[in-house]
């Protein structure tokens, strides 16, 4: 599984040209092309499948400091090749983990868990959670809740379960996490704050938004922006009191939602193209890379823009040749 579908309409000539062009770019040191050559050897696109060659080019990319190549090698050694290479998998994954590469941290977490090395697993979860990865935040909360690789601590678990929902939002997919939050809240806060009790309903269905309401009520004392977020989630889950609270905060505390202008991708493309047309090699490289990025991992599942990528890679090679005065690059 995990192979990328490159689309039937691409001719063999274009595939071979694409492979050869990437190979040339890889040989003059374009790391993204090294990874792509490995990918092409691995899936047999424009060249015969060859796992050894794929590994060779990934190792070159790792030597150039590319974390995603280290992750891919870690995956190859742990998944596609016999288990005796698990040490090699860990070796490459650790290289990428040292640079806080999230996919490497997740893969290492899996390996340590499968080997029952819970303390190492906990360290990986902690690292990934502190970097903001939702899945590892949830796993870290589980570690605290069940005492895996760390002293059991339900309130620490609660803190991390809450962060998962705050960072990734609440939907039915996170019902299990909301259930854990409700469970911990019921146990630890029941007698601390009497007004909490009136928001608790024992039914499963209502338990979720009541946990949300409880969190909002706690947060409201110190952080109204976060509180507003939780009241909104409770309101969306069907809690009338929460909806009133949202209205109240908006009317009285004047907290506005902030929207961040996120997608600058297209304007980046536009400016790189302008610069590349004036012979700027790094702009041309960036364009080639942006087109390669859709499929720099076997797990990405994006369709490549072969035509665009090919033309920009050729531009890179041409500019590089002009720069060094060598027409054979």
PDB file of C-alpha atoms in Angstrom:
ATOM      1  CA  UNK A   1       0.000   0.000   0.000  1.00  0.00           C
ATOM      2  CA  UNK A   2       0.907   3.668   0.009  1.00  0.00           C
ATOM      3  CA  UNK A   3       2.069   3.767  -3.606  1.00  0.00           C
ATOM      4  CA  UNK A   4       1.360   6.917  -5.538  1.00  0.00           C
ATOM      5  CA  UNK A   5      -0.793   6.724  -8.609  1.00  0.00           C
ATOM      6  CA  UNK A   6       0.957   8.756 -11.268  1.00  0.00           C
ATOM      7  CA  UNK A   7      -1.960   8.688 -13.702  1.00  0.00           C
ATOM      8  CA  UNK A   8      -2.236   6.541 -16.822  1.00  0.00           C
ATOM      9  CA  UNK A   9      -2.003   9.395 -19.317  1.00  0.00           C
ATOM     10  CA  UNK A  10       1.739  10.026 -18.798  1.00  0.00           C
ATOM     11  CA  UNK A  11       3.730   8.511 -21.679  1.00  0.00           C
ATOM     12  CA  UNK A  12       6.805   6.317 -21.162  1.00  0.00           C
ATOM     13  CA  UNK A  13       8.974   8.976 -22.855  1.00  0.00           C
ATOM     14  CA  UNK A  14       7.852  11.624 -20.366  1.00  0.00           C
ATOM     15  CA  UNK A  15       8.376   9.211 -17.453  1.00  0.00           C
ATOM     16  CA  UNK A  16      11.904   8.387 -18.605  1.00  0.00           C
ATOM     17  CA  UNK A  17      12.673  12.049 -19.259  1.00  0.00           C
ATOM     18  CA  UNK A  18      11.361  12.888 -15.792  1.00  0.00           C
ATOM     19  CA  UNK A  19      13.550  10.228 -14.192  1.00  0.00           C
ATOM     20  CA  UNK A  20      16.686  11.244 -16.147  1.00  0.00           C
ATOM     21  CA  UNK A  21      16.162  14.937 -15.391  1.00  0.00           C
ATOM     22  CA  UNK A  22      15.763  14.227 -11.672  1.00  0.00           C
ATOM     23  CA  UNK A  23      18.851  12.003 -11.771  1.00  0.00           C
ATOM     24  CA  UNK A  24      20.903  14.849 -13.292  1.00  0.00           C
ATOM     25  CA  UNK A  25      19.559  17.304 -10.700  1.00  0.00           C
ATOM     26  CA  UNK A  26      20.295  14.779  -7.923  1.00  0.00           C
ATOM     27  CA  UNK A  27      23.868  14.384  -9.176  1.00  0.00           C
ATOM     28  CA  UNK A  28      24.483  18.136  -8.961  1.00  0.00           C
ATOM     29  CA  UNK A  29      23.200  18.095  -5.382  1.00  0.00           C
ATOM     30  CA  UNK A  30      19.461  18.989  -5.438  1.00  0.00           C
ATOM     31  CA  UNK A  31      18.331  17.065  -2.350  1.00  0.00           C
ATOM     32  CA  UNK A  32      14.662  17.019  -3.338  1.00  0.00           C
ATOM     33  CA  UNK A  33      15.629  15.310  -6.578  1.00  0.00           C
ATOM     34  CA  UNK A  34      17.703  12.755  -4.657  1.00  0.00           C
ATOM     35  CA  UNK A  35      14.532  11.885  -2.715  1.00  0.00           C
ATOM     36  CA  UNK A  36      12.502  11.836  -5.911  1.00  0.00           C
ATOM     37  CA  UNK A  37      15.013   9.547  -7.690  1.00  0.00           C
ATOM     38  CA  UNK A  38      14.711   7.182  -4.713  1.00  0.00           C
ATOM     39  CA  UNK A  39      10.913   7.394  -4.959  1.00  0.00           C
ATOM     40  CA  UNK A  40      11.019   6.667  -8.707  1.00  0.00           C
ATOM     41  CA  UNK A  41      13.309   3.657  -8.209  1.00  0.00           C
ATOM     42  CA  UNK A  42      11.028   2.457  -5.439  1.00  0.00           C
ATOM     43  CA  UNK A  43       7.819   2.557  -7.484  1.00  0.00           C
ATOM     44  CA  UNK A  44       9.375   1.955 -10.915  1.00  0.00           C
ATOM     45  CA  UNK A  45       8.425   5.237 -12.612  1.00  0.00           C
ATOM     46  CA  UNK A  46      10.565   5.917 -15.707  1.00  0.00           C
ATOM     47  CA  UNK A  47      13.042   3.267 -14.543  1.00  0.00           C
ATOM     48  CA  UNK A  48      13.039  -0.382 -13.402  1.00  0.00           C
ATOM     49  CA  UNK A  49      12.083  -0.874  -9.745  1.00  0.00           C
ATOM     50  CA  UNK A  50      15.221  -1.185  -7.631  1.00  0.00           C
ATOM     51  CA  UNK A  51      15.037  -1.092  -3.835  1.00  0.00           C
ATOM     52  CA  UNK A  52      18.844  -1.013  -3.401  1.00  0.00           C
ATOM     53  CA  UNK A  53      19.142   2.060  -5.640  1.00  0.00           C
ATOM     54  CA  UNK A  54      16.229   3.697  -3.794  1.00  0.00           C
ATOM     55  CA  UNK A  55      18.010   3.125  -0.482  1.00  0.00           C
ATOM     56  CA  UNK A  56      21.330   4.380  -1.917  1.00  0.00           C
ATOM     57  CA  UNK A  57      19.777   7.709  -2.988  1.00  0.00           C
ATOM     58  CA  UNK A  58      17.864   8.105   0.261  1.00  0.00           C
ATOM     59  CA  UNK A  59      21.130   7.629   2.152  1.00  0.00           C
ATOM     60  CA  UNK A  60      22.759  10.339   0.013  1.00  0.00           C
ATOM     61  CA  UNK A  61      19.867  12.664   0.894  1.00  0.00           C
ATOM     62  CA  UNK A  62      20.283  11.807   4.592  1.00  0.00           C
ATOM     63  CA  UNK A  63      23.997  12.676   4.300  1.00  0.00           C
ATOM     64  CA  UNK A  64      22.879  16.075   2.986  1.00  0.00           C
ATOM     65  CA  UNK A  65      20.794  16.473   6.155  1.00  0.00           C
ATOM     66  CA  UNK A  66      17.332  15.700   4.740  1.00  0.00           C
ATOM     67  CA  UNK A  67      15.028  14.534   7.546  1.00  0.00           C
ATOM     68  CA  UNK A  68      12.217  13.244   5.345  1.00  0.00           C
ATOM     69  CA  UNK A  69      14.677  10.876   3.625  1.00  0.00           C
ATOM     70  CA  UNK A  70      15.721   9.596   7.064  1.00  0.00           C
ATOM     71  CA  UNK A  71      12.064   8.996   7.934  1.00  0.00           C
ATOM     72  CA  UNK A  72      11.469   7.163   4.659  1.00  0.00           C
ATOM     73  CA  UNK A  73      14.527   4.970   5.314  1.00  0.00           C
ATOM     74  CA  UNK A  74      13.253   4.307   8.826  1.00  0.00           C
ATOM     75  CA  UNK A  75       9.906   3.264   7.388  1.00  0.00           C
ATOM     76  CA  UNK A  76      11.496   1.107   4.702  1.00  0.00           C
ATOM     77  CA  UNK A  77      13.656  -0.705   7.221  1.00  0.00           C
ATOM     78  CA  UNK A  78      10.827  -1.176   9.714  1.00  0.00           C
ATOM     79  CA  UNK A  79       8.021  -2.043   7.303  1.00  0.00           C
ATOM     80  CA  UNK A  80       9.277  -3.323   3.973  1.00  0.00           C
ATOM     81  CA  UNK A  81      12.399  -5.204   4.986  1.00  0.00           C
ATOM     82  CA  UNK A  82      12.755  -8.053   7.496  1.00  0.00           C
ATOM     83  CA  UNK A  83      12.534  -7.304  11.200  1.00  0.00           C
ATOM     84  CA  UNK A  84      16.238  -7.762  11.857  1.00  0.00           C
ATOM     85  CA  UNK A  85      16.669  -4.298  10.381  1.00  0.00           C
ATOM     86  CA  UNK A  86      14.671  -2.673  13.186  1.00  0.00           C
ATOM     87  CA  UNK A  87      17.971  -1.327  14.598  1.00  0.00           C
ATOM     88  CA  UNK A  88      18.699   0.339  11.235  1.00  0.00           C
ATOM     89  CA  UNK A  89      15.177   1.766  11.250  1.00  0.00           C
ATOM     90  CA  UNK A  90      15.733   3.226  14.721  1.00  0.00           C
ATOM     91  CA  UNK A  91      19.157   4.592  13.641  1.00  0.00           C
ATOM     92  CA  UNK A  92      17.685   6.585  10.730  1.00  0.00           C
ATOM     93  CA  UNK A  93      14.560   7.660  12.606  1.00  0.00           C
ATOM     94  CA  UNK A  94      16.676   9.012  15.471  1.00  0.00           C
ATOM     95  CA  UNK A  95      18.609  11.198  12.995  1.00  0.00           C
ATOM     96  CA  UNK A  96      15.335  12.825  11.931  1.00  0.00           C
ATOM     97  CA  UNK A  97      13.941  12.863  15.474  1.00  0.00           C
ATOM     98  CA  UNK A  98      16.972  14.909  16.544  1.00  0.00           C
ATOM     99  CA  UNK A  99      15.662  17.570  14.168  1.00  0.00           C
ATOM    100  CA  UNK A 100      12.137  17.276  15.602  1.00  0.00           C
ATOM    101  CA  UNK A 101      10.724  15.678  12.443  1.00  0.00           C
ATOM    102  CA  UNK A 102       7.203  14.725  13.500  1.00  0.00           C
ATOM    103  CA  UNK A 103       6.748  11.713  11.202  1.00  0.00           C
ATOM    104  CA  UNK A 104       9.995  10.240  12.574  1.00  0.00           C
ATOM    105  CA  UNK A 105       8.878  10.797  16.153  1.00  0.00           C
ATOM    106  CA  UNK A 106       5.540   9.099  15.420  1.00  0.00           C
ATOM    107  CA  UNK A 107       7.203   6.116  13.742  1.00  0.00           C
ATOM    108  CA  UNK A 108       9.698   5.735  16.616  1.00  0.00           C
ATOM    109  CA  UNK A 109       6.825   5.896  19.107  1.00  0.00           C
ATOM    110  CA  UNK A 110       5.178   2.994  17.254  1.00  0.00           C
ATOM    111  CA  UNK A 111       8.381   0.938  17.221  1.00  0.00           C
ATOM    112  CA  UNK A 112       9.106   1.518  20.916  1.00  0.00           C
ATOM    113  CA  UNK A 113       5.503   0.652  21.786  1.00  0.00           C
ATOM    114  CA  UNK A 114       5.665  -2.583  19.783  1.00  0.00           C
ATOM    115  CA  UNK A 115       8.858  -3.474  21.669  1.00  0.00           C
ATOM    116  CA  UNK A 116       7.295  -2.607  25.057  1.00  0.00           C
ATOM    117  CA  UNK A 117       9.935   0.071  25.675  1.00  0.00           C
ATOM    118  CA  UNK A 118       7.420   2.322  27.365  1.00  0.00           C
ATOM    119  CA  UNK A 119       9.813   4.848  28.871  1.00  0.00           C
ATOM    120  CA  UNK A 120      11.321   5.572  25.444  1.00  0.00           C
ATOM    121  CA  UNK A 121       7.809   5.629  23.992  1.00  0.00           C
ATOM    122  CA  UNK A 122       6.777   8.169  26.650  1.00  0.00           C
ATOM    123  CA  UNK A 123       9.779  10.394  25.794  1.00  0.00           C
ATOM    124  CA  UNK A 124       8.794  10.319  22.114  1.00  0.00           C
ATOM    125  CA  UNK A 125       5.165  11.135  22.972  1.00  0.00           C
ATOM    126  CA  UNK A 126       6.316  14.030  25.136  1.00  0.00           C
ATOM    127  CA  UNK A 127       8.536  15.409  22.395  1.00  0.00           C
ATOM    128  CA  UNK A 128       5.814  15.132  19.742  1.00  0.00           C
ATOM    129  CA  UNK A 129       3.131  16.558  22.039  1.00  0.00           C
ATOM    130  CA  UNK A 130       5.294  19.575  22.869  1.00  0.00           C
ATOM    131  CA  UNK A 131       5.676  20.136  19.124  1.00  0.00           C
ATOM    132  CA  UNK A 132       1.868  20.248  18.842  1.00  0.00           C
ATOM    133  CA  UNK A 133       1.141  16.875  17.195  1.00  0.00           C
ATOM    134  CA  UNK A 134      -2.458  15.905  18.006  1.00  0.00           C
ATOM    135  CA  UNK A 135      -2.006  12.149  17.877  1.00  0.00           C
ATOM    136  CA  UNK A 136       1.012  12.254  20.177  1.00  0.00           C
ATOM    137  CA  UNK A 137      -0.754  14.659  22.556  1.00  0.00           C
ATOM    138  CA  UNK A 138      -3.501  12.047  22.853  1.00  0.00           C
ATOM    139  CA  UNK A 139      -0.954   9.258  23.356  1.00  0.00           C
ATOM    140  CA  UNK A 140       0.877  11.328  25.985  1.00  0.00           C
ATOM    141  CA  UNK A 141      -2.418  11.846  27.825  1.00  0.00           C
ATOM    142  CA  UNK A 142      -2.983   8.065  27.691  1.00  0.00           C
ATOM    143  CA  UNK A 143       0.540   7.495  29.090  1.00  0.00           C
ATOM    144  CA  UNK A 144      -0.285   9.721  32.061  1.00  0.00           C
ATOM    145  CA  UNK A 145      -3.753   8.251  32.512  1.00  0.00           C
ATOM    146  CA  UNK A 146      -2.650   4.594  32.420  1.00  0.00           C
ATOM    147  CA  UNK A 147       0.839   5.166  33.857  1.00  0.00           C
ATOM    148  CA  UNK A 148       2.750   3.863  30.823  1.00  0.00           C
ATOM    149  CA  UNK A 149       6.427   4.832  30.985  1.00  0.00           C
ATOM    150  CA  UNK A 150       5.624   7.509  33.589  1.00  0.00           C
ATOM    151  CA  UNK A 151       4.001   7.891  37.007  1.00  0.00           C
ATOM    152  CA  UNK A 152       0.174   7.770  36.749  1.00  0.00           C
ATOM    153  CA  UNK A 153      -1.307  11.274  36.891  1.00  0.00           C
ATOM    154  CA  UNK A 154      -4.938  11.823  35.889  1.00  0.00           C
ATOM    155  CA  UNK A 155      -4.792  15.616  36.067  1.00  0.00           C
ATOM    156  CA  UNK A 156      -1.739  15.731  33.786  1.00  0.00           C
ATOM    157  CA  UNK A 157      -3.680  13.441  31.451  1.00  0.00           C
ATOM    158  CA  UNK A 158      -6.640  15.831  31.597  1.00  0.00           C
ATOM    159  CA  UNK A 159      -4.407  18.761  30.657  1.00  0.00           C
ATOM    160  CA  UNK A 160      -3.209  16.971  27.507  1.00  0.00           C
ATOM    161  CA  UNK A 161      -6.656  15.631  26.524  1.00  0.00           C
ATOM    162  CA  UNK A 162      -7.926  19.215  26.708  1.00  0.00           C
ATOM    163  CA  UNK A 163      -5.046  20.430  24.518  1.00  0.00           C
ATOM    164  CA  UNK A 164      -5.932  17.885  21.818  1.00  0.00           C
ATOM    165  CA  UNK A 165      -9.461  19.282  21.576  1.00  0.00           C
ATOM    166  CA  UNK A 166      -8.244  22.882  21.718  1.00  0.00           C
ATOM    167  CA  UNK A 167      -5.721  22.429  18.954  1.00  0.00           C
ATOM    168  CA  UNK A 168      -7.713  20.141  16.688  1.00  0.00           C
ATOM    169  CA  UNK A 169     -11.311  21.059  17.496  1.00  0.00           C
ATOM    170  CA  UNK A 170     -14.015  18.725  18.653  1.00  0.00           C
ATOM    171  CA  UNK A 171     -15.974  16.374  16.452  1.00  0.00           C
ATOM    172  CA  UNK A 172     -17.441  12.908  16.920  1.00  0.00           C
ATOM    173  CA  UNK A 173     -14.020  11.474  16.037  1.00  0.00           C
ATOM    174  CA  UNK A 174     -12.818  12.885  19.373  1.00  0.00           C
ATOM    175  CA  UNK A 175     -15.730  11.483  21.343  1.00  0.00           C
ATOM    176  CA  UNK A 176     -13.460   9.082  23.145  1.00  0.00           C
ATOM    177  CA  UNK A 177     -11.223  11.935  24.304  1.00  0.00           C
ATOM    178  CA  UNK A 178     -14.285  13.907  25.456  1.00  0.00           C
ATOM    179  CA  UNK A 179     -15.366  10.809  27.376  1.00  0.00           C
ATOM    180  CA  UNK A 180     -11.995  10.684  29.133  1.00  0.00           C
ATOM    181  CA  UNK A 181     -12.217  14.402  29.940  1.00  0.00           C
ATOM    182  CA  UNK A 182     -15.706  13.954  31.378  1.00  0.00           C
ATOM    183  CA  UNK A 183     -14.570  10.940  33.401  1.00  0.00           C
ATOM    184  CA  UNK A 184     -11.591  12.764  34.940  1.00  0.00           C
ATOM    185  CA  UNK A 185     -13.608  15.930  35.550  1.00  0.00           C
ATOM    186  CA  UNK A 186     -16.356  13.992  37.291  1.00  0.00           C
ATOM    187  CA  UNK A 187     -13.872  12.274  39.559  1.00  0.00           C
ATOM    188  CA  UNK A 188     -11.578  15.169  40.440  1.00  0.00           C
ATOM    189  CA  UNK A 189     -13.697  18.298  40.336  1.00  0.00           C
ATOM    190  CA  UNK A 190     -17.036  17.124  41.696  1.00  0.00           C
ATOM    191  CA  UNK A 191     -16.539  18.480  45.202  1.00  0.00           C
ATOM    192  CA  UNK A 192     -14.190  21.305  44.411  1.00  0.00           C
ATOM    193  CA  UNK A 193     -16.731  23.515  42.758  1.00  0.00           C
ATOM    194  CA  UNK A 194     -20.412  23.082  43.596  1.00  0.00           C
ATOM    195  CA  UNK A 195     -21.704  25.060  40.617  1.00  0.00           C
ATOM    196  CA  UNK A 196     -19.965  22.537  38.399  1.00  0.00           C
ATOM    197  CA  UNK A 197     -22.409  19.887  39.517  1.00  0.00           C
ATOM    198  CA  UNK A 198     -25.419  21.559  37.969  1.00  0.00           C
ATOM    199  CA  UNK A 199     -23.815  21.190  34.522  1.00  0.00           C
ATOM    200  CA  UNK A 200     -23.188  17.467  34.890  1.00  0.00           C
ATOM    201  CA  UNK A 201     -25.598  15.015  33.417  1.00  0.00           C
ATOM    202  CA  UNK A 202     -24.821  11.354  33.617  1.00  0.00           C
ATOM    203  CA  UNK A 203     -25.968  10.365  30.159  1.00  0.00           C
ATOM    204  CA  UNK A 204     -23.232   9.578  27.681  1.00  0.00           C
ATOM    205  CA  UNK A 205     -24.647  11.949  25.059  1.00  0.00           C
ATOM    206  CA  UNK A 206     -24.722  14.980  27.325  1.00  0.00           C
ATOM    207  CA  UNK A 207     -21.510  14.077  29.098  1.00  0.00           C
ATOM    208  CA  UNK A 208     -19.459  15.506  26.250  1.00  0.00           C
ATOM    209  CA  UNK A 209     -20.793  19.017  26.122  1.00  0.00           C
ATOM    210  CA  UNK A 210     -21.004  19.173  29.864  1.00  0.00           C
ATOM    211  CA  UNK A 211     -17.310  18.450  30.049  1.00  0.00           C
ATOM    212  CA  UNK A 212     -16.838  21.277  27.533  1.00  0.00           C
ATOM    213  CA  UNK A 213     -18.978  23.576  29.622  1.00  0.00           C
ATOM    214  CA  UNK A 214     -17.005  22.605  32.723  1.00  0.00           C
ATOM    215  CA  UNK A 215     -13.716  23.433  31.015  1.00  0.00           C
ATOM    216  CA  UNK A 216     -15.116  26.760  29.822  1.00  0.00           C
ATOM    217  CA  UNK A 217     -16.321  27.615  33.326  1.00  0.00           C
ATOM    218  CA  UNK A 218     -12.846  26.901  34.735  1.00  0.00           C
ATOM    219  CA  UNK A 219     -11.034  28.808  31.996  1.00  0.00           C
ATOM    220  CA  UNK A 220     -13.348  31.794  32.208  1.00  0.00           C
ATOM    221  CA  UNK A 221     -11.693  32.752  35.500  1.00  0.00           C
ATOM    222  CA  UNK A 222      -8.292  33.204  33.872  1.00  0.00           C
ATOM    223  CA  UNK A 223      -8.478  33.096  30.086  1.00  0.00           C
ATOM    224  CA  UNK A 224     -11.645  34.308  28.422  1.00  0.00           C
ATOM    225  CA  UNK A 225     -10.443  33.777  24.883  1.00  0.00           C
ATOM    226  CA  UNK A 226      -9.926  30.070  25.520  1.00  0.00           C
ATOM    227  CA  UNK A 227     -13.163  29.947  27.501  1.00  0.00           C
ATOM    228  CA  UNK A 228     -15.073  31.393  24.562  1.00  0.00           C
ATOM    229  CA  UNK A 229     -13.706  28.645  22.321  1.00  0.00           C
ATOM    230  CA  UNK A 230     -14.979  25.955  24.709  1.00  0.00           C
ATOM    231  CA  UNK A 231     -18.374  27.581  25.211  1.00  0.00           C
ATOM    232  CA  UNK A 232     -18.727  27.635  21.419  1.00  0.00           C
ATOM    233  CA  UNK A 233     -17.933  23.938  21.176  1.00  0.00           C
ATOM    234  CA  UNK A 234     -20.447  23.166  23.903  1.00  0.00           C
ATOM    235  CA  UNK A 235     -23.022  25.303  22.104  1.00  0.00           C
ATOM    236  CA  UNK A 236     -22.338  23.453  18.835  1.00  0.00           C
ATOM    237  CA  UNK A 237     -22.789  20.161  20.683  1.00  0.00           C
ATOM    238  CA  UNK A 238     -26.284  21.322  21.654  1.00  0.00           C
ATOM    239  CA  UNK A 239     -25.961  23.088  25.005  1.00  0.00           C
ATOM    240  CA  UNK A 240     -28.356  26.047  25.323  1.00  0.00           C
ATOM    241  CA  UNK A 241     -26.599  27.535  28.379  1.00  0.00           C
ATOM    242  CA  UNK A 242     -23.328  27.531  26.497  1.00  0.00           C
ATOM    243  CA  UNK A 243     -24.918  29.350  23.571  1.00  0.00           C
ATOM    244  CA  UNK A 244     -26.119  32.025  25.987  1.00  0.00           C
ATOM    245  CA  UNK A 245     -22.612  32.238  27.486  1.00  0.00           C
ATOM    246  CA  UNK A 246     -21.093  32.740  24.011  1.00  0.00           C
ATOM    247  CA  UNK A 247     -23.552  35.540  23.310  1.00  0.00           C
ATOM    248  CA  UNK A 248     -22.804  37.079  26.696  1.00  0.00           C
ATOM    249  CA  UNK A 249     -19.034  37.024  26.245  1.00  0.00           C
ATOM    250  CA  UNK A 250     -19.290  38.451  22.731  1.00  0.00           C
ATOM    251  CA  UNK A 251     -21.586  41.256  23.903  1.00  0.00           C
ATOM    252  CA  UNK A 252     -19.739  42.144  27.093  1.00  0.00           C
ATOM    253  CA  UNK A 253     -16.128  41.164  26.686  1.00  0.00           C
ATOM    254  CA  UNK A 254     -15.833  42.110  23.006  1.00  0.00           C
ATOM    255  CA  UNK A 255     -13.610  39.182  22.094  1.00  0.00           C
ATOM    256  CA  UNK A 256     -13.419  39.026  18.337  1.00  0.00           C
ATOM    257  CA  UNK A 257     -12.563  35.938  16.355  1.00  0.00           C
ATOM    258  CA  UNK A 258      -9.259  36.387  14.614  1.00  0.00           C
ATOM    259  CA  UNK A 259      -8.734  35.084  11.136  1.00  0.00           C
ATOM    260  CA  UNK A 260      -5.248  34.471   9.798  1.00  0.00           C
ATOM    261  CA  UNK A 261      -4.562  34.961   6.133  1.00  0.00           C
ATOM    262  CA  UNK A 262      -3.265  31.458   5.487  1.00  0.00           C
ATOM    263  CA  UNK A 263      -2.776  30.673   1.829  1.00  0.00           C
ATOM    264  CA  UNK A 264       0.205  32.527   0.406  1.00  0.00           C
ATOM    265  CA  UNK A 265       1.181  29.563  -1.742  1.00  0.00           C
ATOM    266  CA  UNK A 266      -0.050  30.954  -5.058  1.00  0.00           C
ATOM    267  CA  UNK A 267       1.534  34.355  -4.648  1.00  0.00           C
ATOM    268  CA  UNK A 268       4.810  32.602  -3.768  1.00  0.00           C
ATOM    269  CA  UNK A 269       4.579  30.664  -7.040  1.00  0.00           C
ATOM    270  CA  UNK A 270       3.898  33.862  -8.936  1.00  0.00           C
ATOM    271  CA  UNK A 271       6.947  35.675  -7.530  1.00  0.00           C
ATOM    272  CA  UNK A 272       9.271  32.711  -7.924  1.00  0.00           C
ATOM    273  CA  UNK A 273       8.246  32.530 -11.583  1.00  0.00           C
ATOM    274  CA  UNK A 274       9.026  36.218 -12.110  1.00  0.00           C
ATOM    275  CA  UNK A 275      12.436  35.817 -10.500  1.00  0.00           C
ATOM    276  CA  UNK A 276      13.173  32.590 -12.397  1.00  0.00           C
ATOM    277  CA  UNK A 277      12.451  34.267 -15.721  1.00  0.00           C
ATOM    278  CA  UNK A 278      15.190  36.772 -14.833  1.00  0.00           C
ATOM    279  CA  UNK A 279      17.591  33.847 -14.380  1.00  0.00           C
ATOM    280  CA  UNK A 280      17.402  33.532 -10.588  1.00  0.00           C
ATOM    281  CA  UNK A 281      18.495  29.945  -9.933  1.00  0.00           C
ATOM    282  CA  UNK A 282      17.228  29.658  -6.382  1.00  0.00           C
ATOM    283  CA  UNK A 283      13.759  30.786  -7.503  1.00  0.00           C
ATOM    284  CA  UNK A 284      13.814  28.121 -10.232  1.00  0.00           C
ATOM    285  CA  UNK A 285      14.913  25.541  -7.646  1.00  0.00           C
ATOM    286  CA  UNK A 286      12.081  26.597  -5.351  1.00  0.00           C
ATOM    287  CA  UNK A 287       9.573  26.150  -8.183  1.00  0.00           C
ATOM    288  CA  UNK A 288      10.955  22.717  -9.025  1.00  0.00           C
ATOM    289  CA  UNK A 289      10.785  21.831  -5.335  1.00  0.00           C
ATOM    290  CA  UNK A 290       7.199  23.100  -4.894  1.00  0.00           C
ATOM    291  CA  UNK A 291       6.153  20.836  -7.754  1.00  0.00           C
ATOM    292  CA  UNK A 292       8.114  17.899  -6.300  1.00  0.00           C
ATOM    293  CA  UNK A 293       6.747  18.426  -2.803  1.00  0.00           C
ATOM    294  CA  UNK A 294       3.341  16.952  -3.555  1.00  0.00           C
ATOM    295  CA  UNK A 295       4.926  13.520  -3.664  1.00  0.00           C
ATOM    296  CA  UNK A 296       8.101  13.570  -1.621  1.00  0.00           C
ATOM    297  CA  UNK A 297       6.829  10.662   0.477  1.00  0.00           C
ATOM    298  CA  UNK A 298       5.228   7.361  -0.393  1.00  0.00           C
ATOM    299  CA  UNK A 299       2.446   8.232   2.033  1.00  0.00           C
ATOM    300  CA  UNK A 300       1.519  11.630   0.570  1.00  0.00           C
ATOM    301  CA  UNK A 301      -0.922  10.352  -2.020  1.00  0.00           C
ATOM    302  CA  UNK A 302      -0.767  13.601  -4.031  1.00  0.00           C
ATOM    303  CA  UNK A 303      -0.678  13.514  -7.815  1.00  0.00           C
ATOM    304  CA  UNK A 304       2.521  14.999  -9.173  1.00  0.00           C
ATOM    305  CA  UNK A 305       2.576  17.879 -11.606  1.00  0.00           C
ATOM    306  CA  UNK A 306       5.057  16.039 -13.807  1.00  0.00           C
ATOM    307  CA  UNK A 307       4.934  18.533 -16.673  1.00  0.00           C
ATOM    308  CA  UNK A 308       5.596  21.574 -14.497  1.00  0.00           C
ATOM    309  CA  UNK A 309       8.151  19.866 -12.344  1.00  0.00           C
ATOM    310  CA  UNK A 310      10.008  18.631 -15.419  1.00  0.00           C
ATOM    311  CA  UNK A 311      10.158  22.041 -17.083  1.00  0.00           C
ATOM    312  CA  UNK A 312      11.407  23.750 -13.902  1.00  0.00           C
ATOM    313  CA  UNK A 313      14.015  21.061 -13.252  1.00  0.00           C
ATOM    314  CA  UNK A 314      15.296  21.561 -16.800  1.00  0.00           C
ATOM    315  CA  UNK A 315      15.443  25.312 -16.168  1.00  0.00           C
ATOM    316  CA  UNK A 316      17.470  24.641 -12.991  1.00  0.00           C
ATOM    317  CA  UNK A 317      19.897  22.439 -14.920  1.00  0.00           C
ATOM    318  CA  UNK A 318      20.230  25.044 -17.694  1.00  0.00           C
ATOM    319  CA  UNK A 319      20.886  27.895 -15.226  1.00  0.00           C
ATOM    320  CA  UNK A 320      23.326  25.727 -13.289  1.00  0.00           C
ATOM    321  CA  UNK A 321      25.185  24.902 -16.518  1.00  0.00           C
ATOM    322  CA  UNK A 322      25.370  28.600 -17.456  1.00  0.00           C
ATOM    323  CA  UNK A 323      26.599  29.453 -13.977  1.00  0.00           C
ATOM    324  CA  UNK A 324      29.487  26.988 -14.065  1.00  0.00           C
ATOM    325  CA  UNK A 325      30.074  27.420 -17.815  1.00  0.00           C
ATOM    326  CA  UNK A 326      29.550  23.717 -18.474  1.00  0.00           C
ATOM    327  CA  UNK A 327      27.058  22.798 -21.141  1.00  0.00           C
ATOM    328  CA  UNK A 328      27.061  19.091 -20.184  1.00  0.00           C
ATOM    329  CA  UNK A 329      25.515  19.460 -16.716  1.00  0.00           C
TER     330      UNK A 329
END
